mmCIF file of N, CA and C in Angstrom:
data_model
loop_
_atom_site.group_PDB
_atom_site.id
_atom_site.type_symbol
_atom_site.label_atom_id
_atom_site.label_comp_id
_atom_site.label_asym_id
_atom_site.label_seq_id
_atom_site.Cartn_x
_atom_site.Cartn_y
_atom_site.Cartn_z
ATOM 1 N N MET A 1 -15.595 3.866 -20.751
ATOM 2 C CA MET A 1 -15.670 2.706 -21.600
ATOM 3 C C MET A 1 -16.363 1.593 -20.832
ATOM 4 N N PRO A 2 -17.311 0.853 -21.433
ATOM 5 C CA PRO A 2 -18.022 -0.197 -20.720
ATOM 6 C C PRO A 2 -17.100 -1.339 -20.332
ATOM 7 N N PRO A 3 -17.435 -2.039 -19.232
ATOM 8 C CA PRO A 3 -16.614 -3.176 -18.827
ATOM 9 C C PRO A 3 -16.569 -4.204 -19.948
ATOM 10 N N GLY A 4 -15.435 -4.876 -20.061
ATOM 11 C CA GLY A 4 -15.296 -5.902 -21.077
ATOM 12 C C GLY A 4 -14.725 -5.374 -22.379
ATOM 13 N N ARG A 5 -14.480 -4.079 -22.483
ATOM 14 C CA ARG A 5 -13.902 -3.497 -23.690
ATOM 15 C C ARG A 5 -12.653 -2.711 -23.339
ATOM 16 N N GLY A 6 -11.731 -2.678 -24.261
ATOM 17 C CA GLY A 6 -10.562 -1.825 -24.112
ATOM 18 C C GLY A 6 -9.643 -2.240 -22.985
ATOM 19 N N GLU A 7 -9.102 -1.232 -22.288
ATOM 20 C CA GLU A 7 -8.060 -1.494 -21.300
ATOM 21 C C GLU A 7 -8.560 -2.168 -20.033
ATOM 22 N N GLY A 8 -9.848 -2.192 -19.783
ATOM 23 C CA GLY A 8 -10.367 -2.858 -18.599
ATOM 24 C C GLY A 8 -9.956 -4.310 -18.523
ATOM 25 N N LEU A 9 -9.780 -4.942 -19.670
ATOM 26 C CA LEU A 9 -9.372 -6.338 -19.694
ATOM 27 C C LEU A 9 -7.887 -6.511 -19.374
ATOM 28 N N LEU A 10 -7.105 -5.494 -19.624
ATOM 29 C CA LEU A 10 -5.668 -5.590 -19.431
ATOM 30 C C LEU A 10 -5.214 -5.117 -18.057
ATOM 31 N N SER A 11 -6.091 -4.505 -17.305
ATOM 32 C CA SER A 11 -5.722 -3.906 -16.027
ATOM 33 C C SER A 11 -6.257 -4.743 -14.869
ATOM 34 N N ASP A 12 -5.492 -4.784 -13.782
ATOM 35 C CA ASP A 12 -5.995 -5.455 -12.581
ATOM 36 C C ASP A 12 -6.634 -4.448 -11.629
ATOM 37 N N ASP A 13 -6.870 -3.215 -12.104
ATOM 38 C CA ASP A 13 -7.509 -2.178 -11.308
ATOM 39 C C ASP A 13 -9.022 -2.290 -11.428
ATOM 40 N N PRO A 14 -9.730 -2.489 -10.311
ATOM 41 C CA PRO A 14 -11.185 -2.532 -10.398
ATOM 42 C C PRO A 14 -11.743 -1.166 -10.786
ATOM 43 N N PRO A 15 -12.881 -1.137 -11.478
ATOM 44 C CA PRO A 15 -13.456 0.143 -11.873
ATOM 45 C C PRO A 15 -13.833 0.985 -10.661
ATOM 46 N N GLY A 16 -13.605 2.289 -10.755
ATOM 47 C CA GLY A 16 -13.975 3.190 -9.667
ATOM 48 C C GLY A 16 -13.038 3.151 -8.486
ATOM 49 N N ASP A 17 -11.892 2.509 -8.635
ATOM 50 C CA ASP A 17 -10.926 2.346 -7.559
ATOM 51 C C ASP A 17 -9.596 2.900 -8.050
ATOM 52 N N GLY A 18 -8.750 3.339 -7.141
ATOM 53 C CA GLY A 18 -7.442 3.840 -7.528
ATOM 54 C C GLY A 18 -6.483 2.735 -7.915
ATOM 55 N N GLY A 19 -6.874 1.520 -7.718
ATOM 56 C CA GLY A 19 -6.026 0.388 -8.064
ATOM 57 C C GLY A 19 -5.119 -0.033 -6.931
ATOM 58 N N PRO A 20 -4.433 -1.163 -7.134
ATOM 59 C CA PRO A 20 -3.594 -1.711 -6.068
ATOM 60 C C PRO A 20 -2.422 -0.818 -5.674
ATOM 61 N N ASP A 21 -1.859 -0.090 -6.645
ATOM 62 C CA ASP A 21 -0.731 0.793 -6.312
ATOM 63 C C ASP A 21 -1.173 1.926 -5.398
ATOM 64 N N GLU A 22 -2.285 2.554 -5.745
ATOM 65 C CA GLU A 22 -2.797 3.646 -4.917
ATOM 66 C C GLU A 22 -3.235 3.126 -3.548
ATOM 67 N N ALA A 23 -3.838 1.948 -3.523
ATOM 68 C CA ALA A 23 -4.256 1.367 -2.245
ATOM 69 C C ALA A 23 -3.048 1.087 -1.348
ATOM 70 N N ALA A 24 -1.987 0.499 -1.931
ATOM 71 C CA ALA A 24 -0.787 0.201 -1.149
ATOM 72 C C ALA A 24 -0.143 1.481 -0.625
ATOM 73 N N SER A 25 -0.128 2.515 -1.449
ATOM 74 C CA SER A 25 0.429 3.794 -1.018
ATOM 75 C C SER A 25 -0.383 4.397 0.130
ATOM 76 N N PHE A 26 -1.698 4.357 -0.004
ATOM 77 C CA PHE A 26 -2.576 4.864 1.051
ATOM 78 C C PHE A 26 -2.397 4.070 2.346
ATOM 79 N N ILE A 27 -2.307 2.760 2.226
ATOM 80 C CA ILE A 27 -2.117 1.902 3.399
ATOM 81 C C ILE A 27 -0.796 2.229 4.081
ATOM 82 N N ALA A 28 0.270 2.399 3.310
ATOM 83 C CA ALA A 28 1.583 2.717 3.885
ATOM 84 C C ALA A 28 1.518 4.012 4.689
ATOM 85 N N GLU A 29 0.867 5.027 4.132
ATOM 86 C CA GLU A 29 0.747 6.306 4.846
ATOM 87 C C GLU A 29 -0.112 6.176 6.102
ATOM 88 N N SER A 30 -1.226 5.479 5.986
ATOM 89 C CA SER A 30 -2.134 5.326 7.130
ATOM 90 C C SER A 30 -1.491 4.531 8.250
ATOM 91 N N VAL A 31 -0.805 3.459 7.883
ATOM 92 C CA VAL A 31 -0.165 2.608 8.885
ATOM 93 C C VAL A 31 0.963 3.366 9.582
ATOM 94 N N ALA A 32 1.649 4.239 8.852
ATOM 95 C CA ALA A 32 2.710 5.050 9.473
ATOM 96 C C ALA A 32 2.117 5.918 10.579
ATOM 97 N N ASP A 33 0.953 6.501 10.324
ATOM 98 C CA ASP A 33 0.287 7.313 11.355
ATOM 99 C C ASP A 33 -0.116 6.460 12.554
ATOM 100 N N LEU A 34 -0.631 5.274 12.289
ATOM 101 C CA LEU A 34 -1.024 4.382 13.383
ATOM 102 C C LEU A 34 0.194 3.915 14.186
ATOM 103 N N ALA A 35 1.292 3.643 13.494
ATOM 104 C CA ALA A 35 2.517 3.226 14.188
ATOM 105 C C ALA A 35 3.030 4.342 15.101
ATOM 106 N N LEU A 36 2.930 5.576 14.640
ATOM 107 C CA LEU A 36 3.333 6.712 15.472
ATOM 108 C C LEU A 36 2.477 6.778 16.739
ATOM 109 N N LEU A 37 1.193 6.608 16.575
ATOM 110 C CA LEU A 37 0.285 6.604 17.722
ATOM 111 C C LEU A 37 0.638 5.470 18.683
ATOM 112 N N ALA A 38 0.909 4.294 18.134
ATOM 113 C CA ALA A 38 1.292 3.155 18.972
ATOM 114 C C ALA A 38 2.599 3.430 19.708
ATOM 115 N N ARG A 39 3.554 4.077 19.027
ATOM 116 C CA ARG A 39 4.825 4.435 19.684
ATOM 117 C C ARG A 39 4.602 5.399 20.847
ATOM 118 N N LEU A 40 3.754 6.403 20.622
ATOM 119 C CA LEU A 40 3.478 7.382 21.674
ATOM 120 C C LEU A 40 2.907 6.730 22.926
ATOM 121 N N HIS A 41 2.179 5.640 22.734
ATOM 122 C CA HIS A 41 1.548 4.952 23.872
ATOM 123 C C HIS A 41 2.304 3.685 24.274
ATOM 124 N N ARG A 42 3.504 3.541 23.730
ATOM 125 C CA ARG A 42 4.388 2.427 24.082
ATOM 126 C C ARG A 42 3.712 1.066 23.934
ATOM 127 N N LEU A 43 3.085 0.882 22.777
ATOM 128 C CA LEU A 43 2.418 -0.379 22.458
ATOM 129 C C LEU A 43 3.341 -1.177 21.526
ATOM 130 N N GLY A 44 4.365 -1.760 22.128
ATOM 131 C CA GLY A 44 5.468 -2.367 21.386
ATOM 132 C C GLY A 44 5.089 -3.371 20.318
ATOM 133 N N VAL A 45 4.228 -4.315 20.651
ATOM 134 C CA VAL A 45 3.859 -5.335 19.677
ATOM 135 C C VAL A 45 3.113 -4.693 18.504
ATOM 136 N N LEU A 46 2.226 -3.784 18.794
ATOM 137 C CA LEU A 46 1.506 -3.087 17.722
ATOM 138 C C LEU A 46 2.456 -2.270 16.859
ATOM 139 N N VAL A 47 3.439 -1.640 17.477
ATOM 140 C CA VAL A 47 4.426 -0.875 16.706
ATOM 141 C C VAL A 47 5.121 -1.796 15.710
ATOM 142 N N ARG A 48 5.570 -2.952 16.176
ATOM 143 C CA ARG A 48 6.270 -3.881 15.285
ATOM 144 C C ARG A 48 5.364 -4.380 14.162
ATOM 145 N N LEU A 49 4.139 -4.719 14.481
ATOM 146 C CA LEU A 49 3.210 -5.196 13.446
ATOM 147 C C LEU A 49 2.900 -4.107 12.426
ATOM 148 N N LEU A 50 2.661 -2.907 12.911
ATOM 149 C CA LEU A 50 2.356 -1.798 12.006
ATOM 150 C C LEU A 50 3.574 -1.429 11.156
ATOM 151 N N ASP A 51 4.762 -1.473 11.733
ATOM 152 C CA ASP A 51 5.972 -1.210 10.957
ATOM 153 C C ASP A 51 6.131 -2.244 9.846
ATOM 154 N N MET A 52 5.849 -3.506 10.150
ATOM 155 C CA MET A 52 5.938 -4.552 9.127
ATOM 156 C C MET A 52 4.905 -4.322 8.023
ATOM 157 N N ALA A 53 3.697 -3.934 8.401
ATOM 158 C CA ALA A 53 2.663 -3.649 7.398
ATOM 159 C C ALA A 53 3.085 -2.479 6.515
ATOM 160 N N GLN A 54 3.676 -1.478 7.106
ATOM 161 C CA GLN A 54 4.144 -0.325 6.329
ATOM 162 C C GLN A 54 5.244 -0.743 5.354
ATOM 163 N N LEU A 55 6.194 -1.516 5.825
ATOM 164 C CA LEU A 55 7.275 -1.990 4.954
ATOM 165 C C LEU A 55 6.723 -2.817 3.797
ATOM 166 N N GLU A 56 5.776 -3.681 4.076
ATOM 167 C CA GLU A 56 5.169 -4.518 3.040
ATOM 168 C C GLU A 56 4.466 -3.665 1.988
ATOM 169 N N ALA A 57 3.696 -2.693 2.425
ATOM 170 C CA ALA A 57 2.979 -1.819 1.491
ATOM 171 C C ALA A 57 3.959 -0.995 0.660
ATOM 172 N N GLU A 58 4.993 -0.450 1.288
ATOM 173 C CA GLU A 58 5.989 0.341 0.562
ATOM 174 C C GLU A 58 6.752 -0.515 -0.437
ATOM 175 N N GLU A 59 7.042 -1.750 -0.069
ATOM 176 C CA GLU A 59 7.744 -2.668 -0.974
ATOM 177 C C GLU A 59 6.888 -2.972 -2.197
ATOM 178 N N ARG A 60 5.608 -3.171 -1.987
ATOM 179 C CA ARG A 60 4.709 -3.428 -3.126
ATOM 180 C C ARG A 60 4.700 -2.237 -4.085
ATOM 181 N N VAL A 61 4.600 -1.034 -3.543
ATOM 182 C CA VAL A 61 4.607 0.168 -4.384
ATOM 183 C C VAL A 61 5.937 0.265 -5.130
ATOM 184 N N ARG A 62 7.026 0.026 -4.437
ATOM 185 C CA ARG A 62 8.351 0.114 -5.064
ATOM 186 C C ARG A 62 8.507 -0.904 -6.194
ATOM 187 N N LEU A 63 8.107 -2.140 -5.951
ATOM 188 C CA LEU A 63 8.250 -3.183 -6.964
ATOM 189 C C LEU A 63 7.340 -2.924 -8.169
ATOM 190 N N ARG A 64 6.124 -2.469 -7.919
ATOM 191 C CA ARG A 64 5.201 -2.190 -9.032
ATOM 192 C C ARG A 64 5.719 -1.035 -9.884
ATOM 193 N N SER A 65 6.245 0.020 -9.259
ATOM 194 C CA SER A 65 6.732 1.142 -10.053
ATOM 195 C C SER A 65 8.010 0.751 -10.798
ATOM 196 N N LYS A 66 8.798 -0.139 -10.223
ATOM 197 C CA LYS A 66 10.005 -0.621 -10.899
ATOM 198 C C LYS A 66 9.620 -1.401 -12.160
ATOM 199 N N ARG A 67 8.570 -2.250 -12.067
ATOM 200 C CA ARG A 67 8.102 -3.015 -13.228
ATOM 201 C C ARG A 67 7.561 -2.098 -14.310
ATOM 202 N N LYS A 68 6.899 -1.023 -13.914
ATOM 203 C CA LYS A 68 6.334 -0.099 -14.900
ATOM 204 C C LYS A 68 7.419 0.618 -15.679
ATOM 205 N N LEU A 69 8.591 0.815 -15.061
ATOM 206 C CA LEU A 69 9.698 1.500 -15.733
ATOM 207 C C LEU A 69 10.377 0.606 -16.760
ATOM 208 N N SER A 70 10.299 -0.737 -16.572
ATOM 209 C CA SER A 70 10.986 -1.634 -17.508
ATOM 210 C C SER A 70 10.202 -1.883 -18.762
#
């Protein structure tokens, strides 16, 4: 469907993108891998920052899916 018609106006998902939910999910998974790497190399500050980023991304996914259920 061309931009400007139909559901494109109602969605905050850019065309050709998985949208914010998919992006947050991907970020949470990627950051978890990076945090593991940081833990293996005892990079404490990076571990804490990456853990916070993972929690933030997971929280966004959780809240968005909760809103979709209501």
